[in-house]
Short mmCIF file of C-alpha atoms and ligand atoms in Angstrom, two decimals:
data_model
loop_
_atom_site.label_atom_id
_atom_site.label_comp_id
_atom_site.label_asym_id
_atom_site.label_seq_id
_atom_site.Cartn_x
_atom_site.Cartn_y
_atom_site.Cartn_z
CA MET Y 1 5.17 15.91 17.03
CA GLY Y 2 5.61 13.11 14.48
CA THR Y 3 8.01 13.07 11.56
CA SER Y 4 6.76 13.24 7.96
CA ILE Y 5 8.19 12.08 4.66
CA GLU Y 6 7.97 14.75 1.96
CA VAL Y 7 8.57 13.80 -1.64
CA ASP Y 8 8.45 16.64 -4.14
CA GLY Y 9 8.76 16.49 -7.92
CA LEU Y 10 11.06 13.46 -8.14
CA HIS Y 11 12.32 12.56 -11.60
CA LYS Y 12 14.61 9.60 -12.27
CA ARG Y 13 15.68 7.90 -15.48
CA PHE Y 14 17.52 4.60 -15.84
CA GLY Y 15 18.79 4.74 -19.43
CA GLY Y 16 15.68 4.84 -21.59
CA THR Y 17 13.34 4.04 -18.67
CA LYS Y 18 11.54 6.85 -16.91
CA ALA Y 19 11.22 5.37 -13.39
CA LEU Y 20 9.99 8.57 -11.70
CA ASP Y 21 8.11 11.30 -13.51
CA GLY Y 22 7.28 14.04 -11.01
CA MET Y 23 6.48 11.84 -7.99
CA THR Y 24 5.07 14.12 -5.25
CA PHE Y 25 3.39 13.30 -1.92
CA THR Y 26 3.60 13.67 1.86
CA VAL Y 27 3.34 10.78 4.32
CA SER Y 28 1.99 11.78 7.74
CA PRO Y 29 2.47 10.15 11.14
CA GLY Y 30 -0.18 8.23 13.05
CA ARG Y 31 -1.58 6.24 10.16
CA VAL Y 32 -0.65 3.40 7.85
CA THR Y 33 -0.12 4.77 4.35
CA GLY Y 34 -0.33 2.25 1.53
CA PHE Y 35 1.96 2.94 -1.44
CA VAL Y 36 0.29 1.01 -4.22
CA GLY Y 37 0.72 0.74 -7.94
CA PRO Y 38 1.37 -1.82 -10.65
CA ASN Y 39 4.77 -3.42 -11.18
CA GLY Y 40 7.29 -0.85 -12.36
CA ALA Y 41 5.25 2.12 -11.08
CA GLY Y 42 8.27 3.55 -9.24
CA LYS Y 43 7.53 2.53 -5.64
CA SER Y 44 10.91 0.97 -4.84
CA THR Y 45 12.80 3.72 -6.65
CA THR Y 46 10.97 6.36 -4.59
CA MET Y 47 11.86 4.55 -1.36
CA ARG Y 48 15.46 4.21 -2.47
CA VAL Y 49 15.63 7.95 -3.18
CA VAL Y 50 14.20 8.74 0.28
CA LEU Y 51 16.98 6.59 1.76
CA GLY Y 52 19.66 8.24 -0.35
CA LEU Y 53 20.39 4.97 -2.19
CA ASP Y 54 19.41 6.43 -5.58
CA THR Y 55 20.03 10.03 -6.61
CA PRO Y 56 17.11 11.73 -8.36
CA ASP Y 57 17.64 13.67 -11.59
CA ALA Y 58 15.37 16.36 -10.11
CA GLY Y 59 13.22 16.90 -7.03
CA THR Y 60 13.67 16.36 -3.31
CA ALA Y 61 12.86 13.72 -0.72
CA LEU Y 62 12.95 14.81 2.93
CA VAL Y 63 12.46 13.07 6.27
CA GLY Y 64 11.56 15.45 9.08
CA GLY Y 65 12.51 18.31 6.76
CA ARG Y 66 16.03 16.99 6.02
CA ARG Y 67 17.66 14.88 3.34
CA TYR Y 68 18.51 11.39 4.62
CA ALA Y 69 22.25 11.98 4.13
CA THR Y 70 22.14 14.95 6.51
CA LEU Y 71 20.22 13.20 9.32
CA PRO Y 72 22.26 12.71 12.47
CA ARG Y 73 22.21 8.95 13.31
CA PRO Y 74 19.83 8.21 10.38
CA LEU Y 75 18.77 4.75 11.61
CA GLY Y 76 17.24 6.47 14.62
CA TRP Y 77 15.05 8.40 12.17
CA VAL Y 78 14.15 5.95 9.44
CA GLY Y 79 13.90 2.17 9.44
CA ALA Y 80 13.43 0.42 6.12
CA LEU Y 81 12.80 -3.03 4.72
CA LEU Y 82 13.76 -2.98 1.06
CA ASP Y 83 14.39 -6.56 0.10
CA ALA Y 84 14.50 -9.59 2.27
CA ALA Y 85 17.51 -11.42 0.93
CA ALA Y 86 19.12 -13.59 3.62
CA PRO Y 87 21.77 -11.31 5.17
CA GLN Y 88 24.54 -13.88 5.73
CA PRO Y 89 23.10 -17.37 5.42
CA GLY Y 90 25.58 -18.88 7.91
CA ARG Y 91 24.84 -16.32 10.61
CA SER Y 92 21.98 -16.55 13.11
CA ALA Y 93 19.29 -13.87 13.18
CA ARG Y 94 20.43 -12.78 16.61
CA ASN Y 95 24.07 -12.47 15.56
CA HIS Y 96 23.06 -10.55 12.46
CA LEU Y 97 21.09 -8.09 14.58
CA LEU Y 98 23.83 -7.89 17.23
CA TRP Y 99 26.27 -6.92 14.51
CA LEU Y 100 23.87 -4.23 13.19
CA ALA Y 101 23.10 -3.00 16.72
CA HIS Y 102 26.79 -2.75 17.51
CA SER Y 103 27.36 -0.60 14.41
CA GLN Y 104 24.70 1.78 15.75
CA GLY Y 105 25.94 1.83 19.31
CA LEU Y 106 22.96 -0.21 20.57
CA GLY Y 107 23.06 -3.05 23.07
CA ARG Y 108 21.87 -6.68 23.24
CA ARG Y 109 18.72 -5.71 25.05
CA ARG Y 110 17.33 -3.87 22.04
CA VAL Y 111 18.17 -6.88 19.83
CA ASP Y 112 16.14 -9.20 22.04
CA GLU Y 113 13.31 -6.66 22.17
CA VAL Y 114 12.98 -6.40 18.39
CA LEU Y 115 13.26 -10.18 17.93
CA ASP Y 116 10.37 -10.50 20.32
CA LEU Y 117 8.37 -7.74 18.60
CA VAL Y 118 8.50 -9.53 15.24
CA GLY Y 119 7.84 -12.99 16.66
CA LEU Y 120 11.29 -14.41 15.93
CA ALA Y 121 12.51 -14.92 19.51
CA GLY Y 122 12.08 -18.70 19.23
CA ALA Y 123 14.11 -18.91 16.00
CA ALA Y 124 16.70 -16.26 16.89
CA ARG Y 125 19.64 -18.68 17.14
CA ARG Y 126 18.91 -20.50 13.87
CA LYS Y 127 20.98 -19.73 10.78
CA THR Y 128 19.13 -17.33 8.49
CA GLY Y 129 20.04 -19.46 5.45
CA GLY Y 130 17.30 -21.86 6.58
CA TYR Y 131 14.69 -19.12 7.05
CA SER Y 132 11.56 -18.96 4.90
CA LEU Y 133 10.90 -15.75 2.96
CA GLY Y 134 8.28 -14.79 5.56
CA MET Y 135 10.86 -15.20 8.35
CA ARG Y 136 13.38 -13.15 6.42
CA GLN Y 137 10.75 -10.41 6.08
CA ARG Y 138 10.33 -10.46 9.87
CA LEU Y 139 14.08 -10.29 10.34
CA GLY Y 140 14.28 -7.32 7.97
CA ILE Y 141 11.56 -5.59 9.97
CA ALA Y 142 13.40 -6.33 13.22
CA ALA Y 143 16.50 -4.68 11.74
CA ALA Y 144 14.44 -1.65 10.68
CA LEU Y 145 13.12 -1.29 14.24
CA LEU Y 146 16.51 -1.46 15.98
CA GLY Y 147 17.00 2.31 16.21
CA ASP Y 148 13.35 2.80 17.34
CA PRO Y 149 12.78 5.24 14.45
CA PRO Y 150 9.66 7.42 14.06
CA VAL Y 151 9.55 6.68 10.30
CA LEU Y 152 9.23 3.18 8.81
CA MET Y 153 9.21 2.21 5.15
CA PHE Y 154 8.47 -1.36 4.14
CA ASP Y 155 8.71 -2.43 0.49
CA GLU Y 156 6.31 -5.33 -0.19
CA PRO Y 157 6.46 -6.70 3.39
CA PHE Y 158 3.64 -9.18 2.74
CA ASN Y 159 5.76 -11.06 0.16
CA GLY Y 160 6.19 -14.68 1.15
CA MET Y 161 3.98 -14.40 4.25
CA ASP Y 162 1.51 -17.19 4.99
CA PRO Y 163 -2.07 -16.27 6.03
CA GLN Y 164 -1.13 -16.12 9.74
CA GLY Y 165 1.85 -13.97 8.84
CA ILE Y 166 -0.38 -11.60 6.87
CA VAL Y 167 -2.77 -11.23 9.82
CA TRP Y 168 0.18 -10.61 12.11
CA MET Y 169 1.67 -8.04 9.73
CA ARG Y 170 -1.60 -6.12 9.53
CA GLY Y 171 -1.85 -5.87 13.31
CA PHE Y 172 1.81 -4.98 13.58
CA LEU Y 173 1.57 -2.12 11.05
CA ARG Y 174 -1.48 -0.82 12.91
CA SER Y 175 0.37 -0.87 16.25
CA LEU Y 176 3.26 1.10 14.73
CA ALA Y 177 0.82 3.76 13.45
CA ASP Y 178 -1.01 3.83 16.80
CA ASP Y 179 2.38 4.68 18.30
CA ASP Y 180 2.27 7.85 16.14
CA ARG Y 181 4.91 6.58 13.75
CA THR Y 182 4.93 7.36 10.03
CA VAL Y 183 4.36 4.05 8.26
CA LEU Y 184 4.72 3.73 4.48
CA VAL Y 185 4.02 0.27 3.06
CA SER Y 186 4.29 -0.60 -0.61
CA SER Y 187 2.40 -3.29 -2.44
CA HIS Y 188 1.33 -4.04 -5.98
CA LEU Y 189 -1.76 -5.80 -4.57
CA MET Y 190 -4.47 -3.63 -3.09
CA SER Y 191 -6.02 -6.66 -1.39
CA GLU Y 192 -2.99 -6.93 0.93
CA LEU Y 193 -3.65 -3.43 2.22
CA GLN Y 194 -7.40 -3.81 2.59
CA ASP Y 195 -8.32 -3.37 6.26
CA THR Y 196 -4.76 -2.15 6.96
CA ALA Y 197 -4.05 1.16 5.22
CA ASP Y 198 -5.90 4.24 6.46
CA HIS Y 199 -4.53 6.27 3.61
CA LEU Y 200 -3.49 5.40 0.07
CA LEU Y 201 -0.96 6.83 -2.35
CA ILE Y 202 -1.79 5.21 -5.67
CA VAL Y 203 0.96 5.52 -8.25
CA GLY Y 204 1.53 4.55 -11.85
CA ARG Y 205 4.27 5.26 -14.40
CA GLY Y 206 6.40 7.17 -11.93
CA ARG Y 207 3.81 9.61 -10.67
CA LEU Y 208 0.94 9.99 -8.24
CA ILE Y 209 -2.50 8.97 -9.49
CA ALA Y 210 -4.46 9.40 -6.26
CA ASP Y 211 -3.77 10.62 -2.71
CA THR Y 212 -6.80 9.64 -0.70
CA SER Y 213 -8.11 8.12 2.48
CA THR Y 214 -9.18 4.52 1.97
CA ALA Y 215 -12.71 5.38 3.08
CA ALA Y 216 -13.00 8.26 0.58
CA LEU Y 217 -11.78 6.08 -2.28
CA LEU Y 218 -14.40 3.46 -1.48
CA ALA Y 219 -17.16 6.04 -1.09
CA ALA Y 220 -16.27 7.79 -4.37
CA ALA Y 221 -16.09 4.49 -6.25
CA ALA Y 222 -19.39 3.22 -4.89
CA GLY Y 223 -21.22 6.33 -6.13
CA ASP Y 224 -24.83 6.62 -5.10
CA ARG Y 225 -26.30 3.54 -6.77
CA VAL Y 226 -28.85 1.38 -5.01
CA ARG Y 227 -29.94 -2.12 -6.03
CA LEU Y 228 -33.61 -3.04 -5.61
CA ARG Y 229 -35.39 -6.37 -5.96
CA THR Y 230 -39.17 -6.16 -6.27
CA SER Y 231 -42.05 -8.07 -7.84
CA ALA Y 232 -43.62 -4.70 -8.71
CA ALA Y 233 -40.86 -3.24 -10.89
CA ALA Y 234 -43.06 -0.88 -12.90
CA ALA Y 235 -44.74 0.64 -9.83
CA ALA Y 236 -41.38 1.00 -8.09
CA ALA Y 237 -39.86 2.73 -11.13
CA THR Y 238 -42.74 5.19 -11.32
CA ALA Y 239 -42.53 6.10 -7.61
CA LEU Y 240 -38.74 6.46 -7.65
CA GLU Y 241 -38.62 8.49 -10.86
CA ARG Y 242 -41.25 10.81 -9.45
CA ALA Y 243 -38.88 11.37 -6.49
CA GLY Y 244 -36.08 12.39 -8.88
CA GLY Y 245 -34.28 9.04 -9.20
CA THR Y 246 -32.89 7.53 -12.39
CA VAL Y 247 -34.02 3.95 -12.69
CA VAL Y 248 -32.59 1.20 -14.89
CA LEU Y 249 -34.22 -2.21 -15.18
CA THR Y 250 -31.43 -4.79 -14.82
CA GLY Y 251 -33.57 -7.96 -14.63
CA PRO Y 252 -37.24 -9.02 -14.50
CA GLN Y 253 -37.42 -8.09 -10.80
CA ALA Y 254 -34.22 -6.09 -10.45
CA LEU Y 255 -33.66 -2.33 -10.69
CA THR Y 256 -30.66 -0.05 -10.18
CA ILE Y 257 -31.45 3.43 -8.91
CA SER Y 258 -29.19 6.46 -8.83
CA GLY Y 259 -29.91 9.85 -7.31
CA VAL Y 260 -31.86 8.51 -4.32
CA PRO Y 261 -30.06 7.08 -1.24
CA ALA Y 262 -31.01 3.59 -0.03
CA ALA Y 263 -32.86 4.81 3.09
CA GLU Y 264 -34.98 7.14 0.97
CA VAL Y 265 -35.74 4.35 -1.53
CA VAL Y 266 -37.19 2.34 1.36
CA ALA Y 267 -39.28 5.32 2.55
CA ILE Y 268 -40.59 6.11 -0.97
CA LEU Y 269 -41.58 2.51 -1.68
CA GLY Y 270 -43.22 2.22 1.74
CA ALA Y 271 -45.25 5.42 1.22
CA ALA Y 272 -46.34 4.24 -2.25
CA GLY Y 273 -47.27 0.78 -0.96
CA VAL Y 274 -44.83 -0.95 -3.34
CA PRO Y 275 -43.57 -4.33 -2.01
CA PHE Y 276 -39.85 -5.11 -2.23
CA ALA Y 277 -37.57 -8.00 -1.28
CA GLU Y 278 -34.20 -6.20 -1.05
CA VAL Y 279 -32.74 -2.70 -1.09
CA ALA Y 280 -28.94 -2.41 -0.97
CA ALA Y 281 -26.38 0.35 -1.50
CA GLU Y 282 -23.98 -0.90 -4.17
CA GLN Y 283 -20.66 -2.13 -2.71
CA VAL Y 284 -17.45 -1.65 -4.63
CA SER Y 285 -14.33 -3.47 -3.50
CA LEU Y 286 -11.14 -1.55 -2.92
CA GLU Y 287 -9.51 -3.83 -5.48
CA ARG Y 288 -12.03 -2.78 -8.15
CA ALA Y 289 -11.59 0.91 -7.36
CA TYR Y 290 -7.81 0.50 -7.56
CA LEU Y 291 -7.91 -1.44 -10.83
CA ASP Y 292 -10.13 1.24 -12.38
CA LEU Y 293 -7.73 3.99 -11.31
CA THR Y 294 -4.59 2.23 -12.47
CA SER Y 295 -5.86 0.60 -15.66
CA ASP Y 296 -4.03 3.17 -17.82
CA ALA Y 297 -0.83 2.85 -15.81
CA VAL Y 298 -0.11 -0.86 -16.11
CA GLU Y 299 3.19 -1.30 -17.92
CA TYR Y 300 2.49 -4.74 -19.36
CA ALA Y 301 -1.17 -5.57 -19.86
CA ALA Y 302 -2.83 -8.21 -22.01
CA ARG Y 303 -4.86 -6.39 -24.65
CA PRO Y 304 -8.49 -7.55 -24.71
CA GLY Y 305 -8.63 -10.27 -27.35
CA ALA Y 306 -4.82 -10.63 -27.46
CA ALA Y 307 -3.40 -14.02 -28.35
CA PRO Y 308 -3.02 -16.35 -25.33
CA PRO Y 309 0.42 -17.18 -23.91
CA GLY Y 310 2.29 -19.77 -25.91
CA SER Y 311 0.87 -18.56 -29.22
CA GLY Y 312 4.05 -16.67 -30.04
CA ALA Y 313 2.64 -13.24 -29.28
CA GLY Y 314 4.47 -11.13 -26.67
CA PRO Y 315 2.86 -8.99 -23.97
CA ALA Y 316 0.96 -5.99 -25.26
CA VAL Y 317 2.42 -2.68 -24.09
CA ASP Y 318 -0.19 -0.17 -23.11
CA GLY Y 319 1.21 3.18 -24.20
CA ALA Y 320 -1.28 5.36 -22.30
CA HIS Y 321 -0.09 7.70 -19.58
CA ALA Y 322 -1.15 7.70 -15.94
CA LYS Y 323 -4.31 9.61 -15.14
CA ASP Y 324 -3.93 13.03 -13.57
CA ALA Y 325 -3.66 13.04 -9.79
CA VAL Y 326 -6.99 13.07 -8.00
CA ARG Y 327 -6.60 14.89 -4.73
N1 LIG A 1 18.65 0.04 -11.25
C1 LIG A 1 17.80 0.08 -12.28
N2 LIG A 1 18.23 -0.01 -13.54
C2 LIG A 1 17.39 0.04 -14.59
N3 LIG A 1 16.04 0.19 -14.48
C3 LIG A 1 15.55 0.28 -13.24
C4 LIG A 1 16.38 0.23 -12.08
N4 LIG A 1 15.59 0.35 -10.97
C5 LIG A 1 14.32 0.47 -11.44
N5 LIG A 1 14.29 0.42 -12.79
C6 LIG A 1 13.09 0.54 -13.65
O1 LIG A 1 12.36 1.66 -13.19
C7 LIG A 1 10.97 1.39 -13.21
C8 LIG A 1 10.41 1.56 -11.81
O2 LIG A 1 10.88 0.46 -11.01
P1 LIG A 1 10.53 0.27 -9.47
O3 LIG A 1 11.25 -0.95 -9.02
O4 LIG A 1 10.75 1.53 -8.75
O5 LIG A 1 8.96 -0.02 -9.55
P2 LIG A 1 8.02 -0.69 -8.44
O6 LIG A 1 6.77 0.12 -8.46
O7 LIG A 1 8.74 -0.82 -7.17
O8 LIG A 1 7.72 -2.11 -9.07
P3 LIG A 1 7.49 -3.56 -8.36
O9 LIG A 1 6.09 -3.54 -7.81
O10 LIG A 1 7.64 -4.48 -9.51
O11 LIG A 1 8.54 -3.71 -7.32
C9 LIG A 1 10.81 0.00 -13.78
O12 LIG A 1 10.55 0.11 -15.17
C10 LIG A 1 12.15 -0.64 -13.50
O13 LIG A 1 12.43 -1.64 -14.45
#
C-alpha cells in the first residue's frame, strides 16, 4: 500500500504575516498532485512543515501516519526538493551525492543510478558551481531520490528548466506516480502542470481553495455552453429554445447555447432543417479556471485601472479572503 501525506488544520504566523490559515488536505499515492497557488499562498511553508523544518502554531502534518521527526530513516520515506541552490560550488555532483549517500548508509551504485535517472550522468564529474539552474534542479531531484522514498515533494521543480527540461520533468513526474509513489509538486503557474497533474490542490492565503481532479476542474469550468455558427440564426434560436435551451446571439451568425449539449444541438438543428457551419462545446483552459478560482487570493494584484509602473503608485493590495474550499 502507498504512503499518504496528511495535512490537517495547519496554522503558521511569521510576525504579522499569516502564512498558513487552516491548511488541510491529503495527498494520495499513484498520481501527480499539483500544489498550486499565487506567490505567498503558503505552498513552501506547508512543505517545510511536512519536513519538520518549520513548526506550525497549530495543526498536524503526517507522512504515512507519522510526524516526519518520528520516521525511522526519514530519507527512505520522503524525498524533497525545496530550493536548488548550488550545494557546494567547488564539489562535483557525484561527490555531493556520494557524501549524502554515505550519510544515509547508501553506496556508490545508488548514486550512479539516480544520476542516470535525472539525466545528469554525463555531467556528474563537473563542479556544481558551473551548473545551470535547470541542472541544479535535476541534482536536487537526484538527491531526493537517493533513499528510494515512496513520497516525493518538489517545490517549483520547473524553475529554470528549458523546454526540453520541462518535457522531461513532466514524463519523469508521471513515471514516479506510475510507480505508485505519492508525488506533490508545487507551482505558481498552472500552465506548468497542465498535462502533468492528475489532481490539484489549489491554495490561496494559507488555505485550501479547491481539492479536485484536473478533469473535474476543467469540466466544471467549461459548464454546458455550446457555440454555434449558422446563417439561419433566428430559425436556430427558435428550434433550440423550443427544446429548452437558452440562446444568446453573440454575433450576426454566432449563438451561444446553454442547457442543450453539443450532440443534441446538432440533432435538433438537423431535425428542423436548419443549416449550420460549426457546433462546438466551449473549451476553458486550465489556466483560466485557476485564475478565476484564485482571483481573490492574489496577495499583490494590479487593481483594474491602477496607475502603471513607474508612475509612483505602489502595488494594490487586494484585501479579500480566499474563497471557501470547493470539494
Ligand atoms: N521565514 C519567513 N519569515 C517571514 N515570512 C515568511 C517566512 N516564510 C514565509 N513567509 C511568508 O509567508 C507567506 C507564505 O509564504 P510561502 O513561501 O509559503 O508561499 P508560497 O506559496 O510558497 O509562495 P511562492 O510561490 O512565492 O514560493 C508569504 O507571505 C511569505 O512572505
